[in-house]
Amino acid sequence: MLDVSEQIMKGTTTVGLIFKDGVVLATEMRATMGNLIASKRAKKIYKITPRIGMTTAGGVGDAQQLVRIIQVECSLYEMRRGRTMSVGAASTLLSNYLNQNRYYPYYVQLLMGGFDEGGPSVYSVDAMGGATREEEIVATGSGSPFAYGVLEDQYRPDMTEEEAKDLAIRAVRSAMRRDAGSGENIMVVVIMKDKYEESIVSGLQTPSTARQTT
């Protein structure tokens, strides 16, 4: 008998990197169920606070529930304390929640990145609640080995916003060429001290739409 992970295969590629003024998060937008492409417009980056974003890989339902939980907890924290939760604190909260459910784990691999008083940062959080602060670059999902090949070869800590965004897009595109679970368009989020900007980029062309919020 096949287990659930063998019956329903999932694939994705998510990327996070730190540049001199902020953080870039990027994902492709394909959702799969085995050999079926279930969606070509899957959202895999969610706005948690005005300056924190989270990427999702794994089970869609699990990821969406966790997004709702962490969004509510961050909003409650802000109402009670009068200030926005830091990236590290939000990652720790998420880590604690996942760890408490380790016997019935959420099937996810998450990246949380943003900008706070300590500057830009990115954390990787696994299904068992392990949280790691990434120094520069990180990728998750089935396409991550291909994305890392581009990131590790071309990343520089002093990159500008446009250079960092371009590198993240090229890393995801590289994964899309070789990983069957990754495809369609690319969602990119840039988070800096004074902005949270989302854009949708064609898998083959230049950015087509952008939306900025403050």
PDB file of N, CA, C and O in Angstrom, residues 26-85:
ATOM      1  N   ALA A  26      10.436  34.890  -3.676  1.00  0.00           N
ATOM      2  CA  ALA A  26       9.918  34.558  -5.006  1.00  0.00           C
ATOM      3  C   ALA A  26       9.468  33.104  -5.047  1.00  0.00           C
ATOM      4  O   ALA A  26      10.101  32.227  -4.442  1.00  0.00           O
ATOM      5  N   THR A  27       8.368  32.845  -5.763  1.00  0.00           N
ATOM      6  CA  THR A  27       7.874  31.486  -5.969  1.00  0.00           C
ATOM      7  C   THR A  27       7.258  31.380  -7.357  1.00  0.00           C
ATOM      8  O   THR A  27       6.820  32.386  -7.929  1.00  0.00           O
ATOM      9  N   GLU A  28       7.225  30.149  -7.882  1.00  0.00           N
ATOM     10  CA  GLU A  28       6.418  29.929  -9.080  1.00  0.00           C
ATOM     11  C   GLU A  28       4.973  29.684  -8.646  1.00  0.00           C
ATOM     12  O   GLU A  28       4.694  29.666  -7.444  1.00  0.00           O
ATOM     13  N   MET A  29       4.065  29.497  -9.592  1.00  0.00           N
ATOM     14  CA  MET A  29       2.643  29.493  -9.259  1.00  0.00           C
ATOM     15  C   MET A  29       1.909  28.231  -9.712  1.00  0.00           C
ATOM     16  O   MET A  29       0.699  28.255  -9.959  1.00  0.00           O
ATOM     17  N   ARG A  30       2.610  27.123  -9.809  1.00  0.00           N
ATOM     18  CA  ARG A  30       1.972  25.862 -10.191  1.00  0.00           C
ATOM     19  C   ARG A  30       1.661  25.030  -8.958  1.00  0.00           C
ATOM     20  O   ARG A  30       2.499  24.882  -8.065  1.00  0.00           O
ATOM     21  N   ALA A  31       0.453  24.462  -8.904  1.00  0.00           N
ATOM     22  CA  ALA A  31       0.071  23.519  -7.861  1.00  0.00           C
ATOM     23  C   ALA A  31      -0.225  22.177  -8.517  1.00  0.00           C
ATOM     24  O   ALA A  31      -0.947  22.117  -9.520  1.00  0.00           O
ATOM     25  N   THR A  32       0.343  21.106  -7.976  1.00  0.00           N
ATOM     26  CA  THR A  32       0.192  19.788  -8.587  1.00  0.00           C
ATOM     27  C   THR A  32      -0.413  18.778  -7.622  1.00  0.00           C
ATOM     28  O   THR A  32      -0.267  18.893  -6.408  1.00  0.00           O
ATOM     29  N   MET A  33      -1.079  17.774  -8.207  1.00  0.00           N
ATOM     30  CA  MET A  33      -1.555  16.601  -7.475  1.00  0.00           C
ATOM     31  C   MET A  33      -1.150  15.392  -8.302  1.00  0.00           C
ATOM     32  O   MET A  33      -1.808  15.060  -9.288  1.00  0.00           O
ATOM     33  N   GLY A  34      -0.044  14.782  -7.926  1.00  0.00           N
ATOM     34  CA  GLY A  34       0.490  13.716  -8.750  1.00  0.00           C
ATOM     35  C   GLY A  34       0.945  14.269 -10.089  1.00  0.00           C
ATOM     36  O   GLY A  34       1.687  15.240 -10.156  1.00  0.00           O
ATOM     37  N   ASN A  35       0.456  13.672 -11.178  1.00  0.00           N
ATOM     38  CA  ASN A  35       0.800  14.150 -12.517  1.00  0.00           C
ATOM     39  C   ASN A  35      -0.141  15.246 -13.023  1.00  0.00           C
ATOM     40  O   ASN A  35       0.037  15.754 -14.130  1.00  0.00           O
ATOM     41  N   LEU A  36      -1.143  15.598 -12.217  1.00  0.00           N
ATOM     42  CA  LEU A  36      -2.109  16.618 -12.613  1.00  0.00           C
ATOM     43  C   LEU A  36      -1.659  18.005 -12.173  1.00  0.00           C
ATOM     44  O   LEU A  36      -1.270  18.206 -11.024  1.00  0.00           O
ATOM     45  N   ILE A  37      -1.702  18.975 -13.091  1.00  0.00           N
ATOM     46  CA  ILE A  37      -1.490  20.374 -12.731  1.00  0.00           C
ATOM     47  C   ILE A  37      -2.828  20.892 -12.229  1.00  0.00           C
ATOM     48  O   ILE A  37      -3.740  21.171 -13.007  1.00  0.00           O
ATOM     49  N   ALA A  38      -2.960  20.997 -10.911  1.00  0.00           N
ATOM     50  CA  ALA A  38      -4.243  21.351 -10.304  1.00  0.00           C
ATOM     51  C   ALA A  38      -4.561  22.832 -10.444  1.00  0.00           C
ATOM     52  O   ALA A  38      -5.724  23.216 -10.502  1.00  0.00           O
ATOM     53  N   SER A  39      -3.538  23.684 -10.473  1.00  0.00           N
ATOM     54  CA  SER A  39      -3.759  25.126 -10.608  1.00  0.00           C
ATOM     55  C   SER A  39      -2.549  25.764 -11.256  1.00  0.00           C
ATOM     56  O   SER A  39      -1.412  25.357 -11.019  1.00  0.00           O
ATOM     57  N   LYS A  40      -2.801  26.777 -12.081  1.00  0.00           N
ATOM     58  CA  LYS A  40      -1.733  27.544 -12.709  1.00  0.00           C
ATOM     59  C   LYS A  40      -1.601  28.938 -12.102  1.00  0.00           C
ATOM     60  O   LYS A  40      -0.809  29.739 -12.567  1.00  0.00           O
ATOM     61  N   ARG A  41      -2.403  29.199 -11.065  1.00  0.00           N
ATOM     62  CA  ARG A  41      -2.370  30.513 -10.420  1.00  0.00           C
ATOM     63  C   ARG A  41      -2.333  30.376  -8.900  1.00  0.00           C
ATOM     64  O   ARG A  41      -2.949  31.147  -8.178  1.00  0.00           O
ATOM     65  N   ALA A  42      -1.608  29.389  -8.426  1.00  0.00           N
ATOM     66  CA  ALA A  42      -1.539  29.145  -6.985  1.00  0.00           C
ATOM     67  C   ALA A  42      -0.743  30.248  -6.287  1.00  0.00           C
ATOM     68  O   ALA A  42       0.365  30.584  -6.706  1.00  0.00           O
ATOM     69  N   LYS A  43      -1.305  30.785  -5.227  1.00  0.00           N
ATOM     70  CA  LYS A  43      -0.630  31.815  -4.434  1.00  0.00           C
ATOM     71  C   LYS A  43       0.246  31.127  -3.396  1.00  0.00           C
ATOM     72  O   LYS A  43      -0.244  30.317  -2.605  1.00  0.00           O
ATOM     73  N   LYS A  44       1.537  31.461  -3.397  1.00  0.00           N
ATOM     74  CA  LYS A  44       2.472  30.816  -2.478  1.00  0.00           C
ATOM     75  C   LYS A  44       3.258  31.806  -1.624  1.00  0.00           C
ATOM     76  O   LYS A  44       4.145  31.406  -0.875  1.00  0.00           O
ATOM     77  N   ILE A  45       2.944  33.093  -1.745  1.00  0.00           N
ATOM     78  CA  ILE A  45       3.521  34.103  -0.858  1.00  0.00           C
ATOM     79  C   ILE A  45       2.377  34.895  -0.243  1.00  0.00           C
ATOM     80  O   ILE A  45       1.518  35.408  -0.957  1.00  0.00           O
ATOM     81  N   TYR A  46       2.376  34.988   1.075  1.00  0.00           N
ATOM     82  CA  TYR A  46       1.304  35.663   1.789  1.00  0.00           C
ATOM     83  C   TYR A  46       1.855  36.803   2.639  1.00  0.00           C
ATOM     84  O   TYR A  46       2.919  36.673   3.251  1.00  0.00           O
ATOM     85  N   LYS A  47       1.111  37.895   2.687  1.00  0.00           N
ATOM     86  CA  LYS A  47       1.471  39.046   3.507  1.00  0.00           C
ATOM     87  C   LYS A  47       1.004  38.787   4.940  1.00  0.00           C
ATOM     88  O   LYS A  47      -0.184  38.659   5.197  1.00  0.00           O
ATOM     89  N   ILE A  48       1.944  38.712   5.874  1.00  0.00           N
ATOM     90  CA  ILE A  48       1.622  38.424   7.269  1.00  0.00           C
ATOM     91  C   ILE A  48       1.414  39.712   8.057  1.00  0.00           C
ATOM     92  O   ILE A  48       0.457  39.846   8.824  1.00  0.00           O
ATOM     93  N   THR A  49       2.313  40.662   7.897  1.00  0.00           N
ATOM     94  CA  THR A  49       2.191  42.006   8.465  1.00  0.00           C
ATOM     95  C   THR A  49       2.603  42.980   7.355  1.00  0.00           C
ATOM     96  O   THR A  49       3.050  42.546   6.286  1.00  0.00           O
ATOM     97  N   PRO A  50       2.499  44.290   7.582  1.00  0.00           N
ATOM     98  CA  PRO A  50       2.907  45.237   6.538  1.00  0.00           C
ATOM     99  C   PRO A  50       4.353  45.093   6.081  1.00  0.00           C
ATOM    100  O   PRO A  50       4.699  45.559   4.994  1.00  0.00           O
ATOM    101  N   ARG A  51       5.223  44.433   6.877  1.00  0.00           N
ATOM    102  CA  ARG A  51       6.618  44.273   6.482  1.00  0.00           C
ATOM    103  C   ARG A  51       7.130  42.844   6.639  1.00  0.00           C
ATOM    104  O   ARG A  51       8.337  42.614   6.715  1.00  0.00           O
ATOM    105  N   ILE A  52       6.234  41.869   6.667  1.00  0.00           N
ATOM    106  CA  ILE A  52       6.631  40.461   6.749  1.00  0.00           C
ATOM    107  C   ILE A  52       5.836  39.654   5.725  1.00  0.00           C
ATOM    108  O   ILE A  52       4.615  39.792   5.629  1.00  0.00           O
ATOM    109  N   GLY A  53       6.532  38.812   4.965  1.00  0.00           N
ATOM    110  CA  GLY A  53       5.886  37.907   4.026  1.00  0.00           C
ATOM    111  C   GLY A  53       6.288  36.478   4.316  1.00  0.00           C
ATOM    112  O   GLY A  53       7.326  36.225   4.945  1.00  0.00           O
ATOM    113  N   MET A  54       5.481  35.529   3.872  1.00  0.00           N
ATOM    114  CA  MET A  54       5.773  34.120   4.112  1.00  0.00           C
ATOM    115  C   MET A  54       5.521  33.313   2.847  1.00  0.00           C
ATOM    116  O   MET A  54       4.464  33.439   2.224  1.00  0.00           O
ATOM    117  N   THR A  55       6.496  32.494   2.448  1.00  0.00           N
ATOM    118  CA  THR A  55       6.311  31.591   1.318  1.00  0.00           C
ATOM    119  C   THR A  55       5.892  30.225   1.832  1.00  0.00           C
ATOM    120  O   THR A  55       6.215  29.841   2.963  1.00  0.00           O
ATOM    121  N   THR A  56       5.179  29.486   0.994  1.00  0.00           N
ATOM    122  CA  THR A  56       4.675  28.172   1.397  1.00  0.00           C
ATOM    123  C   THR A  56       5.055  27.108   0.383  1.00  0.00           C
ATOM    124  O   THR A  56       5.015  27.336  -0.815  1.00  0.00           O
ATOM    125  N   ALA A  57       5.410  25.947   0.896  1.00  0.00           N
ATOM    126  CA  ALA A  57       5.646  24.760   0.072  1.00  0.00           C
ATOM    127  C   ALA A  57       5.070  23.574   0.815  1.00  0.00           C
ATOM    128  O   ALA A  57       5.159  23.506   2.044  1.00  0.00           O
ATOM    129  N   GLY A  58       4.441  22.647   0.095  1.00  0.00           N
ATOM    130  CA  GLY A  58       3.841  21.484   0.720  1.00  0.00           C
ATOM    131  C   GLY A  58       2.350  21.414   0.469  1.00  0.00           C
ATOM    132  O   GLY A  58       1.865  21.793  -0.598  1.00  0.00           O
ATOM    133  N   GLY A  59       1.603  20.955   1.456  1.00  0.00           N
ATOM    134  CA  GLY A  59       0.164  20.827   1.325  1.00  0.00           C
ATOM    135  C   GLY A  59      -0.522  22.183   1.341  1.00  0.00           C
ATOM    136  O   GLY A  59      -0.286  22.987   2.247  1.00  0.00           O
ATOM    137  N   VAL A  60      -1.380  22.441   0.352  1.00  0.00           N
ATOM    138  CA  VAL A  60      -2.031  23.751   0.237  1.00  0.00           C
ATOM    139  C   VAL A  60      -2.912  24.040   1.445  1.00  0.00           C
ATOM    140  O   VAL A  60      -2.859  25.132   2.021  1.00  0.00           O
ATOM    141  N   GLY A  61      -3.739  23.090   1.845  1.00  0.00           N
ATOM    142  CA  GLY A  61      -4.632  23.307   2.978  1.00  0.00           C
ATOM    143  C   GLY A  61      -3.877  23.582   4.264  1.00  0.00           C
ATOM    144  O   GLY A  61      -4.243  24.470   5.041  1.00  0.00           O
ATOM    145  N   ASP A  62      -2.826  22.808   4.516  1.00  0.00           N
ATOM    146  CA  ASP A  62      -2.007  23.026   5.707  1.00  0.00           C
ATOM    147  C   ASP A  62      -1.394  24.419   5.699  1.00  0.00           C
ATOM    148  O   ASP A  62      -1.397  25.128   6.710  1.00  0.00           O
ATOM    149  N   ALA A  63      -0.849  24.801   4.555  1.00  0.00           N
ATOM    150  CA  ALA A  63      -0.192  26.103   4.452  1.00  0.00           C
ATOM    151  C   ALA A  63      -1.180  27.239   4.663  1.00  0.00           C
ATOM    152  O   ALA A  63      -0.894  28.208   5.387  1.00  0.00           O
ATOM    153  N   GLN A  64      -2.357  27.146   4.057  1.00  0.00           N
ATOM    154  CA  GLN A  64      -3.340  28.218   4.189  1.00  0.00           C
ATOM    155  C   GLN A  64      -3.835  28.358   5.623  1.00  0.00           C
ATOM    156  O   GLN A  64      -4.062  29.475   6.104  1.00  0.00           O
ATOM    157  N   GLN A  65      -4.008  27.248   6.324  1.00  0.00           N
ATOM    158  CA  GLN A  65      -4.430  27.336   7.716  1.00  0.00           C
ATOM    159  C   GLN A  65      -3.366  28.019   8.569  1.00  0.00           C
ATOM    160  O   GLN A  65      -3.677  28.868   9.414  1.00  0.00           O
ATOM    161  N   LEU A  66      -2.103  27.676   8.336  1.00  0.00           N
ATOM    162  CA  LEU A  66      -1.024  28.295   9.093  1.00  0.00           C
ATOM    163  C   LEU A  66      -0.926  29.782   8.805  1.00  0.00           C
ATOM    164  O   LEU A  66      -0.639  30.580   9.703  1.00  0.00           O
ATOM    165  N   VAL A  67      -1.160  30.168   7.563  1.00  0.00           N
ATOM    166  CA  VAL A  67      -1.150  31.592   7.212  1.00  0.00           C
ATOM    167  C   VAL A  67      -2.211  32.336   8.006  1.00  0.00           C
ATOM    168  O   VAL A  67      -1.959  33.403   8.584  1.00  0.00           O
ATOM    169  N   ARG A  68      -3.418  31.780   8.051  1.00  0.00           N
ATOM    170  CA  ARG A  68      -4.501  32.431   8.789  1.00  0.00           C
ATOM    171  C   ARG A  68      -4.167  32.557  10.277  1.00  0.00           C
ATOM    172  O   ARG A  68      -4.417  33.596  10.904  1.00  0.00           O
ATOM    173  N   ILE A  69      -3.595  31.518  10.840  1.00  0.00           N
ATOM    174  CA  ILE A  69      -3.250  31.530  12.261  1.00  0.00           C
ATOM    175  C   ILE A  69      -2.206  32.590  12.563  1.00  0.00           C
ATOM    176  O   ILE A  69      -2.359  33.392  13.495  1.00  0.00           O
ATOM    177  N   ILE A  70      -1.133  32.626  11.788  1.00  0.00           N
ATOM    178  CA  ILE A  70      -0.052  33.560  12.071  1.00  0.00           C
ATOM    179  C   ILE A  70      -0.468  34.997  11.782  1.00  0.00           C
ATOM    180  O   ILE A  70      -0.036  35.936  12.468  1.00  0.00           O
ATOM    181  N   GLN A  71      -1.326  35.214  10.789  1.00  0.00           N
ATOM    182  CA  GLN A  71      -1.830  36.563  10.525  1.00  0.00           C
ATOM    183  C   GLN A  71      -2.633  37.084  11.716  1.00  0.00           C
ATOM    184  O   GLN A  71      -2.472  38.231  12.136  1.00  0.00           O
ATOM    185  N   VAL A  72      -3.505  36.236  12.260  1.00  0.00           N
ATOM    186  CA  VAL A  72      -4.316  36.628  13.415  1.00  0.00           C
ATOM    187  C   VAL A  72      -3.436  36.896  14.632  1.00  0.00           C
ATOM    188  O   VAL A  72      -3.612  37.893  15.341  1.00  0.00           O
ATOM    189  N   GLU A  73      -2.480  36.010  14.889  1.00  0.00           N
ATOM    190  CA  GLU A  73      -1.609  36.180  16.051  1.00  0.00           C
ATOM    191  C   GLU A  73      -0.779  37.464  15.952  1.00  0.00           C
ATOM    192  O   GLU A  73      -0.592  38.169  16.949  1.00  0.00           O
ATOM    193  N   CYS A  74      -0.296  37.777  14.774  1.00  0.00           N
ATOM    194  CA  CYS A  74       0.476  39.009  14.592  1.00  0.00           C
ATOM    195  C   CYS A  74      -0.405  40.246  14.765  1.00  0.00           C
ATOM    196  O   CYS A  74       0.039  41.257  15.326  1.00  0.00           O
ATOM    197  N   SER A  75      -1.644  40.173  14.299  1.00  0.00           N
ATOM    198  CA  SER A  75      -2.573  41.291  14.465  1.00  0.00           C
ATOM    199  C   SER A  75      -2.918  41.496  15.941  1.00  0.00           C
ATOM    200  O   SER A  75      -2.964  42.638  16.426  1.00  0.00           O
ATOM    201  N   LEU A  76      -3.148  40.407  16.670  1.00  0.00           N
ATOM    202  CA  LEU A  76      -3.428  40.502  18.103  1.00  0.00           C
ATOM    203  C   LEU A  76      -2.248  41.086  18.857  1.00  0.00           C
ATOM    204  O   LEU A  76      -2.418  41.908  19.776  1.00  0.00           O
ATOM    205  N   TYR A  77      -1.052  40.671  18.502  1.00  0.00           N
ATOM    206  CA  TYR A  77       0.156  41.196  19.140  1.00  0.00           C
ATOM    207  C   TYR A  77       0.247  42.707  18.951  1.00  0.00           C
ATOM    208  O   TYR A  77       0.544  43.455  19.894  1.00  0.00           O
ATOM    209  N   GLU A  78      -0.020  43.163  17.729  1.00  0.00           N
ATOM    210  CA  GLU A  78       0.065  44.596  17.445  1.00  0.00           C
ATOM    211  C   GLU A  78      -0.986  45.380  18.223  1.00  0.00           C
ATOM    212  O   GLU A  78      -0.715  46.466  18.745  1.00  0.00           O
ATOM    213  N   MET A  79      -2.201  44.835  18.333  1.00  0.00           N
ATOM    214  CA  MET A  79      -3.249  45.522  19.079  1.00  0.00           C
ATOM    215  C   MET A  79      -2.922  45.595  20.565  1.00  0.00           C
ATOM    216  O   MET A  79      -3.175  46.607  21.228  1.00  0.00           O
ATOM    217  N   ARG A  80      -2.334  44.522  21.095  1.00  0.00           N
ATOM    218  CA  ARG A  80      -2.046  44.477  22.535  1.00  0.00           C
ATOM    219  C   ARG A  80      -0.791  45.256  22.908  1.00  0.00           C
ATOM    220  O   ARG A  80      -0.733  45.895  23.963  1.00  0.00           O
ATOM    221  N   ARG A  81       0.229  45.201  22.060  1.00  0.00           N
ATOM    222  CA  ARG A  81       1.513  45.816  22.383  1.00  0.00           C
ATOM    223  C   ARG A  81       1.714  47.192  21.766  1.00  0.00           C
ATOM    224  O   ARG A  81       2.614  47.924  22.164  1.00  0.00           O
ATOM    225  N   GLY A  82       0.924  47.507  20.740  1.00  0.00           N
ATOM    226  CA  GLY A  82       1.081  48.794  20.088  1.00  0.00           C
ATOM    227  C   GLY A  82       2.264  48.857  19.145  1.00  0.00           C
ATOM    228  O   GLY A  82       2.697  49.939  18.744  1.00  0.00           O
ATOM    229  N   ARG A  83       2.791  47.719  18.765  1.00  0.00           N
ATOM    230  CA  ARG A  83       3.893  47.669  17.807  1.00  0.00           C
ATOM    231  C   ARG A  83       3.815  46.375  17.015  1.00  0.00           C
ATOM    232  O   ARG A  83       3.194  45.405  17.456  1.00  0.00           O
ATOM    233  N   THR A  84       4.450  46.373  15.857  1.00  0.00           N
ATOM    234  CA  THR A  84       4.411  45.205  14.979  1.00  0.00           C
ATOM    235  C   THR A  84       5.406  44.149  15.445  1.00  0.00           C
ATOM    236  O   THR A  84       6.509  44.475  15.893  1.00  0.00           O
ATOM    237  N   MET A  85       5.033  42.909  15.338  1.00  0.00           N
ATOM    238  CA  MET A  85       5.921  41.812  15.713  1.00  0.00           C
ATOM    239  C   MET A  85       7.132  41.763  14.784  1.00  0.00           C
ATOM    240  O   MET A  85       7.014  42.007  13.583  1.00  0.00           O
TER     241      MET A  85
END
